[in-house]
Short mmCIF file of C-alpha atoms in Angstrom, two decimals:
data_model
loop_
_atom_site.label_atom_id
_atom_site.label_comp_id
_atom_site.label_asym_id
_atom_site.label_seq_id
_atom_site.Cartn_x
_atom_site.Cartn_y
_atom_site.Cartn_z
CA MET A 1 -0.90 -72.16 33.80
CA ARG A 2 -2.97 -69.16 34.94
CA PRO A 3 -1.10 -65.95 35.81
CA SER A 4 -1.08 -65.01 39.48
CA SER A 5 -3.17 -62.09 40.71
CA ASN A 6 0.03 -60.21 41.58
CA THR A 7 1.28 -60.53 38.02
CA SER A 8 -2.07 -59.34 36.67
CA ARG A 9 -2.07 -56.30 38.95
CA LEU A 10 1.53 -55.49 37.95
CA THR A 11 0.62 -55.70 34.28
CA THR A 12 -2.31 -53.34 34.82
CA LEU A 13 -0.15 -50.84 36.73
CA LEU A 14 2.48 -50.90 33.99
CA ALA A 15 -0.20 -50.24 31.36
CA ILE A 16 -1.58 -47.32 33.35
CA LEU A 17 1.95 -45.96 33.83
CA LEU A 18 2.67 -46.20 30.10
CA ILE A 19 -0.58 -44.39 29.25
CA ALA A 20 0.22 -41.67 31.80
CA CYS A 21 3.71 -41.26 30.37
CA PHE A 22 2.26 -41.04 26.85
CA LEU A 23 -0.24 -38.36 27.88
CA LEU A 24 2.46 -36.42 29.72
CA ALA A 25 4.73 -36.61 26.68
CA CYS A 26 1.90 -35.32 24.47
CA SER A 27 1.28 -32.45 26.86
CA LEU A 28 4.97 -31.54 27.00
CA THR A 29 5.23 -31.75 23.22
CA LYS A 30 2.30 -29.36 22.86
CA MET A 31 3.82 -26.91 25.33
CA LEU A 32 7.24 -27.04 23.69
CA SER A 33 5.70 -26.49 20.26
CA GLN A 34 4.18 -23.16 21.38
CA SER A 35 7.28 -21.14 20.51
CA ASN A 36 5.56 -17.97 19.26
CA MET A 37 2.97 -16.05 21.28
CA PHE A 38 1.89 -14.13 18.17
CA GLU A 39 0.63 -17.25 16.39
CA GLY A 40 -2.27 -19.67 16.69
CA THR A 41 -4.03 -19.87 20.06
CA ALA A 42 -0.93 -19.12 22.12
CA ALA A 43 -2.28 -15.84 23.55
CA GLN A 44 -5.61 -17.47 24.44
CA ASP A 45 -3.81 -20.41 26.06
CA ALA A 46 -1.74 -17.98 28.15
CA ALA A 47 -4.87 -16.14 29.32
CA ALA A 48 -6.52 -19.44 30.29
CA ALA A 49 -3.43 -20.44 32.26
CA PHE A 50 -3.33 -17.09 34.05
CA LYS A 51 -7.04 -17.36 34.90
CA LYS A 52 -6.53 -20.85 36.34
CA LYS A 53 -3.60 -19.61 38.42
CA ILE A 54 -5.49 -16.59 39.78
CA GLY A 55 -8.67 -18.58 40.28
CA GLY A 56 -11.19 -16.55 38.33
CA PRO A 57 -11.76 -13.51 36.07
CA ILE A 58 -8.78 -11.24 35.62
CA LYS A 59 -8.69 -7.50 36.29
CA ALA A 60 -5.56 -6.61 34.38
CA LEU A 61 -3.27 -3.62 34.54
CA SER A 62 -1.42 -4.85 31.45
CA LEU A 63 -0.76 -7.92 29.36
CA GLU A 64 2.51 -8.09 27.45
CA LEU A 65 3.25 -10.67 24.80
CA GLU A 66 6.71 -11.44 23.50
CA LYS A 67 7.67 -14.20 21.12
CA ASP A 68 8.55 -16.73 23.83
CA GLY A 69 6.16 -15.83 26.62
CA ALA A 70 3.66 -13.50 28.28
CA THR A 71 3.68 -11.22 31.31
CA LEU A 72 0.48 -10.30 33.15
CA ARG A 73 0.09 -7.60 35.78
CA ALA A 74 -3.23 -8.11 37.52
CA GLN A 75 -5.17 -7.22 40.66
CA ASP A 76 -4.78 -9.55 43.62
CA PRO A 77 -8.32 -10.95 44.14
CA ASN A 78 -7.59 -11.27 47.88
CA ASN A 79 -6.33 -7.69 48.26
CA ARG A 80 -7.77 -5.30 45.70
CA GLN A 81 -5.20 -2.61 46.50
CA HIS A 82 -2.37 -4.84 45.28
CA VAL A 83 -1.18 -5.76 41.81
CA ASP A 84 0.93 -8.85 41.14
CA GLU A 85 2.96 -10.01 38.17
CA TYR A 86 2.76 -13.44 36.56
CA LYS A 87 4.92 -14.99 33.84
CA TYR A 88 3.81 -17.56 31.28
CA VAL A 89 6.38 -19.62 29.35
CA ARG A 90 5.55 -22.77 27.37
CA GLY A 91 2.41 -23.59 29.32
CA LEU A 92 3.81 -22.91 32.78
CA VAL A 93 2.84 -19.95 34.99
CA THR A 94 5.11 -18.49 37.68
CA GLY A 95 4.19 -15.86 40.25
CA PRO A 96 2.65 -13.94 41.85
CA ASN A 97 5.34 -11.33 42.44
CA PRO A 98 4.43 -7.91 43.90
CA VAL A 99 4.34 -4.87 41.59
CA GLN A 100 5.30 -1.33 42.60
CA LEU A 101 2.78 0.99 40.92
CA ASN A 102 3.81 4.35 39.50
CA ALA A 103 1.81 7.58 39.79
CA LEU A 104 -0.07 6.94 36.54
CA GLU A 105 -1.24 3.49 37.71
CA ARG A 106 -2.23 3.91 41.35
CA ASN A 107 -5.91 4.72 40.73
CA LEU A 108 -6.80 1.07 40.11
CA GLU A 109 -10.50 1.78 39.62
CA SER A 110 -9.55 3.68 36.47
CA THR A 111 -6.50 1.77 35.27
CA LEU A 112 -7.64 -1.86 35.50
CA PHE A 113 -9.65 -3.55 32.75
CA ASP A 114 -11.41 -6.88 32.32
CA LEU A 115 -9.13 -9.16 30.32
CA ASP A 116 -12.17 -11.07 29.04
CA THR A 117 -13.13 -7.99 26.98
CA VAL A 118 -9.98 -8.39 24.86
CA ASN A 119 -10.31 -10.45 21.69
CA LEU A 120 -7.13 -12.49 22.07
CA ALA A 121 -8.21 -14.69 19.17
CA ALA A 122 -7.37 -11.71 16.92
CA THR A 123 -3.72 -11.66 18.04
CA PRO A 124 -2.28 -13.51 14.99
CA ASP A 125 -4.21 -11.35 12.52
CA LEU A 126 -3.23 -8.17 14.36
CA ALA A 127 0.44 -9.18 14.28
CA LYS A 128 0.25 -9.75 10.52
CA ALA A 129 -1.61 -6.45 10.01
CA ALA A 130 1.07 -4.58 12.00
CA VAL A 131 3.84 -5.94 9.79
CA SER A 132 1.84 -5.06 6.66
CA ARG A 133 0.83 -1.54 7.78
CA THR A 134 4.32 -0.52 8.92
CA ASN A 135 5.93 -2.03 5.80
CA LEU A 136 9.47 -2.12 7.23
CA GLU A 137 12.35 -3.95 5.60
CA GLY A 138 12.59 -7.28 7.44
CA GLY A 139 9.80 -6.18 9.78
CA LYS A 140 8.81 -8.54 12.60
CA VAL A 141 6.57 -8.10 15.63
CA THR A 142 8.68 -8.10 18.80
CA LYS A 143 6.13 -7.12 21.43
CA MET A 144 2.38 -6.64 21.90
CA VAL A 145 1.14 -4.79 24.99
CA ILE A 146 -2.44 -4.09 25.97
CA GLU A 147 -3.19 -1.53 28.68
CA ARG A 148 -5.26 1.59 29.11
CA ASN A 149 -3.97 4.65 27.29
CA LEU A 150 -3.45 7.98 29.03
CA GLY A 151 -6.46 10.09 30.01
CA MET A 152 -7.54 12.80 32.44
CA ILE A 153 -9.40 11.68 35.57
CA ASN A 154 -10.45 14.45 38.01
CA GLY A 155 -7.80 16.73 36.58
CA SER A 156 -4.97 14.18 36.86
CA LEU A 157 -3.19 12.36 34.06
CA VAL A 158 -3.58 8.61 34.55
CA LYS A 159 -3.82 5.43 32.53
CA GLY A 160 -7.57 5.87 32.42
CA GLY A 161 -8.38 5.89 28.70
CA GLU A 162 -9.69 3.01 26.63
CA PRO A 163 -7.63 -0.21 26.67
CA GLN A 164 -5.56 -0.51 23.50
CA TRP A 165 -2.89 -2.68 21.93
CA THR A 166 0.52 -1.23 21.13
CA VAL A 167 2.27 -3.53 18.68
CA SER A 168 6.02 -2.97 18.27
CA VAL A 169 7.55 -3.86 14.92
CA GLU A 170 11.31 -4.05 14.41
CA GLY A 171 12.94 -4.03 10.98
CA THR A 172 16.52 -4.56 9.92
CA ARG A 173 17.11 -0.80 9.85
CA GLU A 174 14.26 0.94 11.70
CA SER A 175 11.26 0.44 13.95
CA ALA A 176 7.60 1.45 14.13
CA SER A 177 4.42 0.64 16.06
CA VAL A 178 0.71 0.09 15.52
CA LEU A 179 -2.24 0.92 17.81
CA ALA A 180 -5.36 -1.25 17.90
CA ASP A 181 -8.55 -1.50 19.97
CA VAL A 182 -9.60 -4.46 22.15
CA LYS A 183 -11.22 -6.08 19.10
CA GLY A 184 -7.85 -6.15 17.36
CA GLU A 185 -8.77 -3.51 14.77
CA VAL A 186 -5.92 -1.18 13.78
CA LYS A 187 -6.60 2.45 14.76
CA GLY A 188 -3.26 4.10 14.06
CA VAL A 189 0.35 3.71 12.95
CA ASP A 190 3.43 5.45 14.34
CA LEU A 191 6.12 5.75 11.68
CA SER A 192 7.86 8.73 13.28
CA GLN A 193 11.14 6.83 13.73
CA THR A 194 11.40 5.77 10.09
CA ALA A 195 13.31 7.18 7.15
CA ARG A 196 9.98 7.86 5.45
CA ALA A 197 9.04 10.26 8.25
CA ALA A 198 12.38 12.05 7.99
CA SER A 199 12.11 12.51 4.23
CA VAL A 200 8.42 13.44 3.87
CA ASN A 201 7.75 17.02 2.76
CA PHE A 202 4.21 18.21 2.06
CA TYR A 203 5.52 21.12 -0.01
CA GLU A 204 7.18 18.84 -2.54
CA GLY A 205 6.12 16.45 -5.29
CA THR A 206 2.70 14.82 -4.99
CA THR A 207 2.79 14.42 -1.19
CA MET A 208 -0.14 16.78 -0.62
CA GLN A 209 -2.12 15.31 -3.51
CA ASP A 210 -1.61 11.82 -2.12
CA ALA A 211 -2.83 12.96 1.29
CA VAL A 212 -6.19 14.30 0.10
CA PRO A 213 -7.87 10.92 -0.68
CA LYS A 214 -6.83 9.60 2.72
CA ILE A 215 -8.22 12.69 4.48
CA LYS A 216 -11.49 12.35 2.54
CA GLU A 217 -11.70 8.68 3.47
CA GLY A 218 -11.49 9.63 7.15
CA PHE A 219 -14.43 12.00 6.68
CA GLY A 220 -16.54 9.59 4.70
CA GLY A 221 -15.95 11.38 1.41
CA THR A 222 -16.83 15.06 1.89
CA VAL A 223 -14.61 17.54 3.77
CA LYS A 224 -15.91 21.05 4.46
CA VAL A 225 -12.94 23.18 5.52
CA LEU A 226 -12.70 26.48 7.37
CA GLU A 227 -8.93 26.83 7.14
CA LEU A 228 -6.13 24.50 6.05
CA ILE A 229 -2.44 25.04 6.83
CA ILE A 230 0.30 23.01 5.17
CA TYR A 231 3.61 22.59 7.01
CA ASP A 232 6.55 20.57 5.75
CA LYS A 233 5.82 17.54 7.97
CA TYR A 234 2.06 17.72 8.49
CA VAL A 235 -1.23 19.37 7.56
CA TRP A 236 -3.36 21.15 10.18
CA PHE A 237 -6.93 22.09 9.37
CA LYS A 238 -10.23 23.22 10.85
CA ALA A 239 -13.30 21.55 9.42
CA GLN A 240 -16.97 20.84 9.89
CA ASP A 241 -17.70 17.66 11.86
CA PRO A 242 -18.96 15.16 9.24
CA LYS A 243 -21.59 13.81 11.66
CA LYS A 244 -22.50 17.05 13.47
CA PRO A 245 -22.71 19.95 10.95
CA ASP A 246 -23.09 22.54 13.72
CA GLU A 247 -19.73 21.60 15.25
CA PHE A 248 -16.21 22.32 14.05
CA ASN A 249 -13.04 20.44 14.96
CA GLN A 250 -9.30 20.70 14.47
CA TYR A 251 -7.54 17.88 12.64
CA LYS A 252 -4.01 16.84 11.86
CA TYR A 253 -2.78 14.71 9.00
CA ASP A 254 0.80 13.41 8.80
CA ILE A 255 2.65 10.25 7.82
CA ASN A 256 0.78 8.41 10.59
CA GLY A 257 -2.63 9.31 9.17
CA LEU A 258 -5.56 11.49 10.23
CA THR A 259 -6.24 12.42 13.86
CA ARG A 260 -8.80 14.69 15.50
CA SER A 261 -7.08 17.22 17.75
CA GLY A 262 -10.08 18.71 19.53
CA ALA A 263 -13.22 20.78 19.14
CA LEU A 264 -13.00 24.33 17.83
CA GLY A 265 -14.51 26.67 20.43
CA ASP A 266 -16.16 30.05 19.92
CA THR A 267 -12.96 31.89 20.89
CA GLN A 268 -10.89 29.94 18.37
CA MET A 269 -13.50 30.59 15.69
CA MET A 270 -13.33 34.31 16.51
CA MET A 271 -9.51 34.23 16.28
CA THR A 272 -9.74 32.55 12.87
CA LEU A 273 -12.42 34.73 11.31
CA GLY A 274 -12.11 37.94 13.31
CA PRO A 275 -14.75 40.23 14.92
CA GLY A 276 -18.19 40.00 13.35
CA SER A 277 -17.82 36.35 12.40
CA GLU A 278 -20.90 35.44 14.44
CA LYS A 279 -22.93 37.00 11.63
CA LEU A 280 -21.63 34.44 9.12
CA LYS A 281 -23.37 31.32 7.92
CA PRO A 282 -21.31 28.13 7.31
CA GLU A 283 -21.65 28.53 3.55
CA ASP A 284 -20.02 31.97 3.82
CA PHE A 285 -16.65 30.70 4.92
CA LEU A 286 -16.50 26.92 4.33
CA PHE A 287 -15.08 25.38 1.17
CA ASP A 288 -14.92 21.82 -0.12
CA LEU A 289 -11.52 20.15 -0.23
CA ASN A 290 -12.28 19.22 -3.84
CA GLU A 291 -12.22 22.93 -4.76
CA ILE A 292 -8.44 23.07 -4.22
CA ASP A 293 -5.95 22.02 -6.87
CA PHE A 294 -3.20 20.57 -4.69
CA SER A 295 -1.11 19.69 -7.74
CA LYS A 296 -0.03 23.37 -7.60
CA THR A 297 1.47 23.08 -4.09
CA SER A 298 5.09 22.75 -5.20
CA GLU A 299 4.70 25.31 -7.98
CA LEU A 300 3.20 27.98 -5.70
CA GLY A 301 5.96 27.46 -3.17
CA ALA A 302 8.64 27.93 -5.81
CA THR A 303 6.89 31.07 -7.14
CA ALA A 304 6.68 32.58 -3.65
CA LEU A 305 10.39 31.99 -3.05
CA ASP A 306 11.30 33.48 -6.42
CA THR A 307 9.00 36.49 -5.93
CA LEU A 308 10.22 37.47 -2.46
CA GLN A 309 13.94 36.71 -3.03
CA ILE A 310 14.68 36.35 0.71
CA ASN A 311 18.25 35.30 1.56
CA ASN A 312 18.21 31.61 2.61
CA GLY A 313 14.45 31.73 2.20
CA HIS A 314 12.31 28.69 2.91
CA ILE A 315 8.57 28.03 3.01
CA ALA A 316 7.27 28.52 6.57
CA LEU A 317 3.66 27.52 5.83
CA MET A 318 0.89 27.58 3.25
CA LYS A 319 -2.58 28.66 4.38
CA ILE A 320 -5.74 28.11 2.36
CA SER A 321 -8.99 29.86 3.35
CA ARG A 322 -11.60 32.40 2.26
CA GLY A 323 -10.02 34.90 4.64
CA THR A 324 -11.21 36.80 7.71
CA TRP A 325 -14.72 38.14 8.26
CA ALA A 326 -13.64 41.56 6.96
CA GLU A 327 -12.27 39.97 3.77
CA ILE A 328 -15.22 37.62 3.24
CA ARG A 329 -17.68 40.54 3.24
CA THR A 330 -16.20 41.79 -0.04
CA ASP A 331 -14.48 38.74 -1.50
CA ARG A 332 -15.39 35.11 -0.75
CA GLU A 333 -12.78 33.74 -3.13
CA ILE A 334 -10.55 30.92 -1.85
CA LYS A 335 -6.94 32.05 -1.47
CA TRP A 336 -3.50 30.52 -0.91
CA GLU A 337 -1.21 32.52 1.39
CA VAL A 338 2.39 31.27 1.14
CA SER A 339 4.65 32.54 3.93
CA VAL A 340 8.42 32.62 3.49
CA SER A 341 11.09 33.05 6.18
CA GLY A 342 14.83 33.53 5.81
CA ALA A 343 18.05 34.83 7.31
CA ARG A 344 18.01 37.58 9.94
CA GLN A 345 14.35 36.91 10.74
CA LYS A 346 13.21 38.33 7.42
CA SER A 347 9.81 37.14 6.26
CA GLY A 348 7.06 37.89 3.77
CA TYR A 349 4.14 36.26 2.02
CA VAL A 350 2.51 35.91 -1.37
CA VAL A 351 -1.25 35.49 -1.95
CA PHE A 352 -2.60 33.45 -4.87
CA ASP A 353 -6.14 32.72 -5.95
CA ALA A 354 -7.47 29.16 -6.17
CA LYS A 355 -6.18 28.88 -9.77
CA GLY A 356 -2.65 29.90 -8.78
CA ASN A 357 -2.74 33.47 -10.05
CA LEU A 358 -0.67 35.92 -7.99
CA LYS A 359 -2.92 38.48 -6.24
CA LYS A 360 -0.83 40.15 -3.55
CA THR A 361 2.72 40.33 -2.23
CA LYS A 362 3.97 41.48 1.14
CA PRO A 363 7.74 42.04 0.75
CA ALA A 364 10.22 40.83 3.34
CA LYS A 365 10.78 43.10 6.30
#
């Protein structure tokens, strides 16, 4: 007996329904399996979902990733003066919801960026690099935010710098963060809230010796220095630009690494070297970082304290240079000047040559 046409149609509908249910189940399974935005293609999937929701390319104010979801703040394509917020959780996008902009964000021409320029495929590798670079006990990435960093636009401070990732890492006892560019390459680490930052002291042990190779790496190997000052928590120095020999910059090195703090102008050069310094040639005052024996840092500090005998004395700073213009004219030798401060505002300093021999003492006042 041949089946009726109604039975045949019913069978076909049931088959289609079963296939649809199977595909829906597969889709839901995939969405539910995406439990970590820092892994796999989760960040890329979120961006694709946001783009579909908005209906085209995204001009973003910020993109924030947390383990279970993502938050996008983006320009309204129908009203370019407005920014809306969207949420992404397990494949589903909600929003838009209006955003109230703060004073740093209102200049949208400067603060927005094209989300397509961000290499979201690098998210998993960046998360792993952040955990490795911060090296915290039990460290895990808790948040990744990309937005423009602060910059000056027409004299005003706004979020107008280059877009960058800030990756927050939480450990069992402390926290830290990592900065990266849109390609996902690490550009800096902030360990200022860690026990390592609290305990570091550039006057003690091999801390200064350990810093030198890292400073040299940042310069490509050779560092020509005008003046270097060691403080307990960081090193501040003025040096020749490794790519532009006619220019001089100020740099800082601390537990977070090497940063350039700005160009050294003519006035600052004059303050460093004194009147008449315009007559000098670079070779008159510059010295190579390799000329300094930083293994003597702790020893010279202890000698200065013992020599001056200041009550409650402590090292205020250590300066290494060839001296002022007036001094260089008669003696181009590299010198250490170790300043000591103590109780009742008493202070003094001791000068050593590059080999650590005592040359001069200014007693405490």
